[in-house]
XYZ file of N, CA and C in Angstrom:
204
model
N 10.603 33.697 -37.970
C 10.754 32.399 -38.271
C 10.286 31.498 -37.395
N 9.917 30.106 -37.599
C 9.176 29.294 -37.176
C 10.304 28.468 -35.583
N 11.058 28.178 -36.713
C 12.322 27.453 -36.163
C 13.643 28.208 -35.568
N 14.663 27.601 -34.848
C 15.748 27.407 -34.684
C 16.623 28.093 -35.679
N 17.013 27.086 -36.536
C 17.544 26.958 -37.631
C 17.243 27.976 -38.561
N 15.629 28.204 -38.821
C 15.529 29.373 -39.903
C 15.620 30.751 -39.649
N 15.915 30.920 -37.965
C 16.282 32.176 -37.708
C 17.437 32.735 -37.846
N 18.559 31.181 -37.297
C 19.668 31.580 -37.719
C 20.292 31.587 -38.962
N 19.959 30.765 -39.890
C 19.774 31.025 -41.165
C 19.941 32.643 -41.479
N 18.448 33.078 -41.253
C 18.204 34.320 -41.609
C 18.986 35.454 -41.490
N 19.898 35.161 -40.320
C 20.892 36.503 -39.954
C 22.303 35.788 -40.389
N 22.385 34.783 -41.231
C 23.527 34.417 -41.508
C 24.595 34.091 -40.574
N 23.939 33.573 -39.440
C 24.809 33.187 -38.270
C 25.317 31.401 -38.309
N 24.794 30.810 -39.199
C 25.146 29.448 -39.071
C 25.330 28.750 -40.903
N 25.944 28.247 -41.062
C 26.326 27.723 -42.717
C 26.750 26.075 -42.289
N 26.549 25.710 -43.276
C 26.204 24.419 -43.673
C 25.459 23.799 -44.709
N 25.504 22.331 -44.602
C 24.448 21.802 -45.721
C 23.797 20.645 -45.159
N 22.791 20.207 -45.882
C 21.813 18.938 -45.081
C 21.719 19.243 -43.921
N 21.342 20.416 -42.953
C 21.151 20.793 -41.584
C 22.456 20.129 -41.127
N 23.329 20.122 -41.242
C 24.589 19.699 -40.793
C 25.801 20.969 -40.731
N 25.476 21.707 -39.773
C 26.048 22.747 -39.643
C 27.783 22.900 -39.432
N 28.510 23.828 -39.783
C 29.544 23.453 -39.345
C 30.285 24.684 -38.672
N 29.626 26.007 -39.250
C 30.366 27.448 -39.142
C 29.046 28.168 -38.387
N 29.660 28.441 -37.075
C 28.251 29.434 -36.505
C 29.092 30.843 -36.110
N 28.456 31.356 -36.345
C 29.193 32.951 -35.945
C 30.238 33.175 -36.585
N 30.777 32.817 -37.716
C 32.064 32.532 -38.028
C 33.222 31.237 -37.645
N 32.924 30.825 -36.748
C 34.023 29.712 -36.053
C 33.198 28.112 -36.527
N 34.655 27.768 -37.082
C 33.914 26.241 -37.745
C 34.485 25.031 -36.930
N 33.501 24.286 -36.680
C 33.551 22.957 -35.558
C 32.967 21.893 -36.759
N 34.051 20.926 -37.237
C 34.121 20.364 -38.454
C 34.668 18.853 -37.905
N 33.922 17.636 -37.888
C 34.093 16.482 -36.983
C 35.116 15.862 -38.086
N 34.647 16.000 -39.616
C 35.478 15.388 -40.278
C 36.987 16.005 -39.853
N 37.095 16.880 -39.895
C 38.899 17.176 -39.746
C 39.368 17.613 -38.387
N 38.622 17.598 -37.519
C 39.150 17.828 -36.106
C 38.182 17.187 -34.784
N 37.200 16.258 -35.616
C 36.319 15.561 -34.371
C 35.584 16.722 -33.124
N 35.278 17.847 -33.748
C 34.315 18.857 -32.852
C 33.373 19.210 -34.010
N 32.563 19.572 -33.247
C 31.049 19.416 -33.650
C 29.785 20.361 -32.983
N 29.074 20.898 -33.256
C 28.187 22.007 -32.592
C 27.347 20.922 -31.874
N 26.740 21.137 -30.249
C 26.170 20.898 -30.011
C 25.060 21.930 -29.344
N 23.872 21.211 -29.310
C 22.464 22.209 -29.598
C 21.546 22.029 -28.138
N 22.021 23.018 -27.364
C 21.021 22.669 -26.378
C 20.295 23.908 -25.966
N 19.002 23.076 -25.154
C 17.673 24.088 -24.441
C 17.857 24.212 -23.327
N 17.553 25.606 -22.767
C 17.861 25.675 -21.264
C 18.638 24.720 -20.492
N 19.835 24.682 -21.108
C 20.922 24.020 -20.465
C 20.843 22.422 -20.230
N 20.209 22.044 -21.198
C 20.154 20.777 -21.576
C 20.014 20.808 -23.015
N 20.752 19.301 -23.267
C 21.240 18.739 -24.538
C 20.057 18.646 -24.950
N 19.643 19.549 -26.439
C 18.086 19.414 -26.942
C 18.051 17.753 -27.638
N 16.384 17.422 -27.753
C 16.403 16.330 -28.221
C 15.997 16.095 -29.334
N 15.954 17.175 -30.523
C 15.605 17.190 -31.531
C 17.223 18.385 -32.621
N 16.915 18.348 -33.778
C 17.973 19.206 -34.197
C 17.215 21.121 -34.291
N 18.302 21.808 -34.689
C 17.607 23.370 -34.591
C 16.766 23.382 -36.013
N 16.598 22.366 -36.803
C 15.635 22.781 -38.035
C 14.549 22.108 -37.497
N 14.173 21.413 -36.894
C 13.210 20.884 -36.300
C 12.677 21.401 -34.831
N 13.179 22.122 -34.410
C 12.754 22.773 -32.962
C 11.974 24.234 -33.021
N 10.897 24.108 -32.778
C 10.258 25.758 -32.630
C 10.760 26.722 -31.817
N 10.976 27.797 -32.265
C 11.307 28.883 -31.332
C 10.209 28.956 -30.349
N 10.339 28.869 -28.888
C 9.305 28.995 -27.689
C 9.656 30.004 -27.127
N 8.967 31.078 -26.596
C 9.347 32.279 -25.601
C 9.652 31.791 -24.191
N 10.641 32.049 -23.767
C 11.009 32.108 -22.454
C 12.140 31.242 -22.460
N 12.385 30.173 -23.733
C 13.339 29.156 -23.564
C 15.036 29.840 -24.488
N 15.646 29.335 -23.520
C 17.161 29.968 -24.179
C 17.877 28.602 -25.101
N 18.100 29.098 -26.204
C 18.928 28.334 -27.099
C 20.719 28.261 -27.239
N 21.126 27.647 -27.134
C 22.829 27.613 -27.576
C 23.358 26.481 -27.999
N 24.484 26.686 -28.756
C 25.187 25.713 -29.675
C 26.674 25.838 -28.916
N 27.218 24.757 -28.579
C 28.379 25.005 -27.728
C 29.621 23.698 -28.882
N 30.416 24.736 -29.046
C 31.661 23.790 -29.868
C 32.088 22.688 -28.905
N 31.951 21.221 -29.068
C 32.405 19.831 -28.799
C 32.747 18.895 -29.438
N 33.695 18.431 -28.564
C 34.777 17.202 -29.124
C 34.422 15.642 -27.929
């Protein structure tokens, strides 16, 4: 896949609607329920764009961190 979001969706690791993902690897973070969300990082820095528009690049580490 081309983007991080596409790759995670292909492997059924994220769930949500309209680019707003609330479930990652079976764990839920829902701002409307408990003010938590999934923060997206590239190489330990907060990403400047979302998973759906971030192209996968060799050597870059991506992670999602449940945040409040």
